[in-house]
Short mmCIF file of C-alpha atoms in Angstrom, two decimals:
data_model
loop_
_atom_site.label_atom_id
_atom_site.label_comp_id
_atom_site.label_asym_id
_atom_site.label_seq_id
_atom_site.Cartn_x
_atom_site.Cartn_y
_atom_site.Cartn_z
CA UNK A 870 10.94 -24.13 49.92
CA UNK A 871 12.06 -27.32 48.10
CA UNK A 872 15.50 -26.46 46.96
CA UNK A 873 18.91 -27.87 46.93
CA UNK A 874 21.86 -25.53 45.62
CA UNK A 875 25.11 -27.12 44.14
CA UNK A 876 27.39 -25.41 41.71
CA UNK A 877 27.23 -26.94 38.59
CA UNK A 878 31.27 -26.45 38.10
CA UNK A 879 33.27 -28.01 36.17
CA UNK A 880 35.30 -28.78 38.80
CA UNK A 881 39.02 -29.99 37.21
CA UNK A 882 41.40 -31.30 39.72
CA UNK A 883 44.95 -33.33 39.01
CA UNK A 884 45.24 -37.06 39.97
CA UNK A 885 46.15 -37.12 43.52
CA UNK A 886 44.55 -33.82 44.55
CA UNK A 887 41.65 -33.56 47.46
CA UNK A 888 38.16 -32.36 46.11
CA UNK A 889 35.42 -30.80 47.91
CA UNK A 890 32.03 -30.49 46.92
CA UNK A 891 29.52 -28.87 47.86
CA UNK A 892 25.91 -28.36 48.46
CA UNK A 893 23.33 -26.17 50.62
CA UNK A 894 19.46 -26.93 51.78
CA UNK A 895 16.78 -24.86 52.59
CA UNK A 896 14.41 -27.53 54.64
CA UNK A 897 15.28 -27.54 58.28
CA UNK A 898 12.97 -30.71 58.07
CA UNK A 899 15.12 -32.50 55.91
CA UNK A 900 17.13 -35.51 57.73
CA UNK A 901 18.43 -37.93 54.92
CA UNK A 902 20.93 -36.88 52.92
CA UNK A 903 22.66 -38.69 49.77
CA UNK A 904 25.33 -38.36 47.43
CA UNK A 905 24.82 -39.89 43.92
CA UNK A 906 27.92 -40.16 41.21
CA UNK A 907 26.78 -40.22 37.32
CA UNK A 908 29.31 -41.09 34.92
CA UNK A 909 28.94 -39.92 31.32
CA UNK A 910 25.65 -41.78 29.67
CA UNK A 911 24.98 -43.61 32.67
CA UNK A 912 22.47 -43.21 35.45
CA UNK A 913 23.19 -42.28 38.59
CA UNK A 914 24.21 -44.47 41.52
CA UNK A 915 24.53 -44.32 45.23
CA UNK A 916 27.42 -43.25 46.54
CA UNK A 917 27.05 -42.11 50.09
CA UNK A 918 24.28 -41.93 52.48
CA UNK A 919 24.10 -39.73 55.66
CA UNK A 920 21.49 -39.88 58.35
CA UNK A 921 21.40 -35.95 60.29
CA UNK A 922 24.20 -34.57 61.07
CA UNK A 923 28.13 -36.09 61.07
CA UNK A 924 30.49 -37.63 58.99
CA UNK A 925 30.59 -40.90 56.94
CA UNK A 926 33.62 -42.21 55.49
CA UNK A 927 33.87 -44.90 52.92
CA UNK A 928 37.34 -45.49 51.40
CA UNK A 929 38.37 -42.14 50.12
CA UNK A 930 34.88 -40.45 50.05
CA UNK A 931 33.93 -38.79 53.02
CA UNK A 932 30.30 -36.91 53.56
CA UNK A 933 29.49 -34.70 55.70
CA UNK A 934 27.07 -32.94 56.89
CA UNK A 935 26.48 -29.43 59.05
CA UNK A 936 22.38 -29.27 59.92
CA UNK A 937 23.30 -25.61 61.75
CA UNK A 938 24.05 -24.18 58.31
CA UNK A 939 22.50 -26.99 56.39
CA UNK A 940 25.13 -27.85 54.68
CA UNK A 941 26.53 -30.84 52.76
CA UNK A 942 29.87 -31.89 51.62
CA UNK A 943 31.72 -34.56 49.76
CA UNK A 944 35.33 -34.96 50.08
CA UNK A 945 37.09 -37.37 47.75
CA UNK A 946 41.07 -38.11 48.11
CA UNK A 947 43.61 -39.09 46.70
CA UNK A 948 41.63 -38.06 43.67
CA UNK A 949 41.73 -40.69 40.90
CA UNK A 950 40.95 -39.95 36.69
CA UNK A 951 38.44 -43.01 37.40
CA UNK A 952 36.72 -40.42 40.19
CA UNK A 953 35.61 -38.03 36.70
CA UNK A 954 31.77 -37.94 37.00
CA UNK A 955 28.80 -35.75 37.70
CA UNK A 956 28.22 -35.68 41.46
CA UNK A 957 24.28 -34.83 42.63
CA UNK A 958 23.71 -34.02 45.89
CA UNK A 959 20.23 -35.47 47.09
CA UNK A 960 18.35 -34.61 50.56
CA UNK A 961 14.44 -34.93 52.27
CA UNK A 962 13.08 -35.76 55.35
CA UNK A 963 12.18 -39.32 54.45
CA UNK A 964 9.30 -41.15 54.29
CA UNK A 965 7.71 -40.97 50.52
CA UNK A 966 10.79 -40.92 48.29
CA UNK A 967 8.75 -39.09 45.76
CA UNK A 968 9.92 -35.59 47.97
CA UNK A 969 13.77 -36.55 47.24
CA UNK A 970 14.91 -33.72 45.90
CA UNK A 971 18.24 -33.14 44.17
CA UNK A 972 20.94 -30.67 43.35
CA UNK A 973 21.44 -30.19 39.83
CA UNK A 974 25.03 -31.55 40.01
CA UNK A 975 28.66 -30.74 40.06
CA UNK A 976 30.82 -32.29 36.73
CA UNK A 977 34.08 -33.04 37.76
CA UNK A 978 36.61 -34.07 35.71
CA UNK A 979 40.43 -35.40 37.62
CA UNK A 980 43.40 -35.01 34.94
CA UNK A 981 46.05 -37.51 34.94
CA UNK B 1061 22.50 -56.62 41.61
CA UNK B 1062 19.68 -54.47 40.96
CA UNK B 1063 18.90 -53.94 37.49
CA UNK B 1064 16.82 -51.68 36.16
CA UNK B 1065 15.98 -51.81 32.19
CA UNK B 1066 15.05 -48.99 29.95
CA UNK B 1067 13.68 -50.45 26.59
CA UNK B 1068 15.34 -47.60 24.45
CA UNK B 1069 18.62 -45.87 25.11
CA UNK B 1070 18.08 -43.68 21.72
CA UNK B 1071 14.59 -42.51 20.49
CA UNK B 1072 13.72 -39.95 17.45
CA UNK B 1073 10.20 -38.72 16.85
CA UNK B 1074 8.33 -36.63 15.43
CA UNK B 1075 6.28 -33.33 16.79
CA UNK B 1076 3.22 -34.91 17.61
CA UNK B 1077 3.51 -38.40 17.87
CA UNK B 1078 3.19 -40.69 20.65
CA UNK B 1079 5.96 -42.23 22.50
CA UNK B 1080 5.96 -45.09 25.00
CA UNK B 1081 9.05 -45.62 27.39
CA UNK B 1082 9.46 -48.85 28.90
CA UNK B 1083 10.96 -49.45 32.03
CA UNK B 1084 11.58 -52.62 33.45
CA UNK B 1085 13.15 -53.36 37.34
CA UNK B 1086 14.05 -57.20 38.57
CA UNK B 1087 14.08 -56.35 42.36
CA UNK B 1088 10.72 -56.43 43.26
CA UNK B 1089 10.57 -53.00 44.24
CA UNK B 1090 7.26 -51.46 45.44
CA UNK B 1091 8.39 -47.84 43.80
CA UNK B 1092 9.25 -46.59 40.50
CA UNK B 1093 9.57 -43.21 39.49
CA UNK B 1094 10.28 -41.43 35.98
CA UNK B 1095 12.55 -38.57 35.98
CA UNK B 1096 14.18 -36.13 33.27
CA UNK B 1097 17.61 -34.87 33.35
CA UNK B 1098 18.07 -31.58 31.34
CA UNK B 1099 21.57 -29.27 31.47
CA UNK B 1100 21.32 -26.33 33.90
CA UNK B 1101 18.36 -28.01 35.55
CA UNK B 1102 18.94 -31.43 37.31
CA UNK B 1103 16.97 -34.06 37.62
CA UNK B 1104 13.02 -33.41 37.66
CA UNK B 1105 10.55 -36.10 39.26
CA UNK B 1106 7.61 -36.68 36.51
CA UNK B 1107 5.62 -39.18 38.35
CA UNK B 1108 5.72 -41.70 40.76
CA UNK B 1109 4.49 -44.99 41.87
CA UNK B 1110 3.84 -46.99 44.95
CA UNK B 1111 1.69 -49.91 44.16
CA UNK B 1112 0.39 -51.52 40.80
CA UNK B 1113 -2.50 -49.22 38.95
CA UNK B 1114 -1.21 -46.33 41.26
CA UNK B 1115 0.96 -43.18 40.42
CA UNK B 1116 1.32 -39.76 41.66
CA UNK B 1117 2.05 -36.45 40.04
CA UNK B 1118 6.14 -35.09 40.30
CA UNK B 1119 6.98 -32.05 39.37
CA UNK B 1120 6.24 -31.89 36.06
CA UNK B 1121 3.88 -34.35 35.16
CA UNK B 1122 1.97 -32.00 32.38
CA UNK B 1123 2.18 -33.55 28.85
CA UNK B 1124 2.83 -37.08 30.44
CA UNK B 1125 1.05 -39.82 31.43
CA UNK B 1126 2.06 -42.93 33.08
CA UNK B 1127 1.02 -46.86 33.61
CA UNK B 1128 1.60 -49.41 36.11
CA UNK B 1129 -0.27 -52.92 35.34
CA UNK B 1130 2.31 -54.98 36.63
CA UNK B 1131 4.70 -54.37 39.10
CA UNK B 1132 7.71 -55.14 37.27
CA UNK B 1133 6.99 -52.24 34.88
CA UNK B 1134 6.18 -48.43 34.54
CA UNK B 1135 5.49 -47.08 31.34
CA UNK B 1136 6.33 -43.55 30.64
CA UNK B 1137 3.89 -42.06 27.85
CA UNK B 1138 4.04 -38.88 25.79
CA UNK B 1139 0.49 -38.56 23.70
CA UNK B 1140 1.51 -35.72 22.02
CA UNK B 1141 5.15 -35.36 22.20
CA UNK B 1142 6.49 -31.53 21.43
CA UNK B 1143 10.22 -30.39 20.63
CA UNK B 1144 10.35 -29.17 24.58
CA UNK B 1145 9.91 -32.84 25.36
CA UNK B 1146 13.56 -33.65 23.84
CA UNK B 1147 15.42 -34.95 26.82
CA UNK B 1148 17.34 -37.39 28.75
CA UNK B 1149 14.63 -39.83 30.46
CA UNK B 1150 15.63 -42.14 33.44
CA UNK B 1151 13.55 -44.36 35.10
CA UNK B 1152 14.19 -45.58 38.74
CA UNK B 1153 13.17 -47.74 41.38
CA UNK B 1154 13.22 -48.56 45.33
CA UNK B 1155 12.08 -50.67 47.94
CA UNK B 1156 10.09 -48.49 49.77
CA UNK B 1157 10.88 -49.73 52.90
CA UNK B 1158 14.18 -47.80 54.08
CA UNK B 1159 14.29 -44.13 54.21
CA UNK B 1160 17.77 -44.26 52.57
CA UNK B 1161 16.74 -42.35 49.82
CA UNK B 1162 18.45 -45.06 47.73
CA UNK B 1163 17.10 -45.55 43.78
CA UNK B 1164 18.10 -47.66 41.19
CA UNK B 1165 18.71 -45.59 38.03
CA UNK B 1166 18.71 -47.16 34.59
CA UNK B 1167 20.63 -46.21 31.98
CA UNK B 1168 18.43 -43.43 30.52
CA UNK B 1169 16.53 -43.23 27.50
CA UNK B 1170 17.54 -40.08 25.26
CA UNK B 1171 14.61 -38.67 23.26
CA UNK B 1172 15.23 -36.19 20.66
CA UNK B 1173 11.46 -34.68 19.37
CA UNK B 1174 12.03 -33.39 15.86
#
């Protein structure tokens, strides 16, 4: 089973608040695990990359990741209007990037 | 930076005509991919390619076809393109030789089939 599972939202936060996002995996195989940001019209981009399990921090984003459940998170704080995008979860067990596969994205939107 | 260059942000055709999208990447990456991004269902691999004059099938790859003469480029082509074919099409590209999972999106290309 290919799949990656992420609420689609919206998500609508204030400025300021702490978000959480979400995804879950069904490939125990999978290892590499990625969070992309899309703002409106755009493509997406990078925005975090996780080898296994642990946490990564980068400014005020923070993934994580929980290979007993396979689960993976995305923590942004100090949430900022700037922060509004479509977030995709992204995961596979490397090699070929052709088996990437990604979760269908959660649209957040932070209110000023 | 990495830039990645789709030829058309806005296309309208017709039912049954045939559509070439152009995508161009400056990093001399060995991959390139085409994907489509539809509400409700993500982002869907077409086809891929490693090397020049190579591709593989994605997920989807019926009603497509692809080229790769030079590896700068990957062309996405619809022969016959059909009303289900209206979409958001993004083109993206990697070096092939990390397993950060990292691509290099362009900007999309948004076909509406009439």
């Amino acid at each position: 089973q290919k799949e990656v599972e992420q609420d689609p939202g919206p998500l609508s936060v204030p400025e300021g608040a702490i978000v959480s996002l979400n995804c879950t995996y069904s490939n125990s195989a999978f290892q590499y695990f990625m969070w992309y940001r899309q703002y409106s019209r755009k493509g997406p981009e990078l925005l975090m990359y996780t080898y296994s399990s642990g946490n990564k921090e980068d400014g005020r984003f923070t993934a994580q990741v929980d290979k007993s459940s396979k689960y993976i998170s995305l923590f942004i704080r100090d949430s900022q209007p700037s922060d509004s995008a479509t977030y995709l979860c992204a995961s596979y067990y490397g090699g070929s990037q052709g088996n990437l596969i990604f979760g269908k994205g959660t649209k957040l939107s932070v209110k000023p | 930076d990495v830039k990645v260059t789709q030829s058309s942000r806005y296309l309208v055709k017709r039912t049954g005509e045939k559509v070439f999208l152009e995508c161009v990447q400056d990093m001399d990456h060995e991959n390139m991919f085409w994907y489509r991004q539809d509400p409700g269902l993500g982002l869907r691999l077409i086809y891929f390619s490693y090397d020049v004059k190579m591709k593989e099938k994605g997920d989807i790859p019926e009603g497509y076809s692809v080229s790769r003469e030079k590896k700068e480029r990957f062309s996405l082509i619809l022969e016959s393109a059909s009303t289900n074919q209206t979409s958001m099409y993004l083109c993206a590209s990697s070096s092939g030789t990390e397993n950060t999972g990292e691509l290099f999106f362009g900007e999309g290309s948004r076909l509406t089939v009439l």
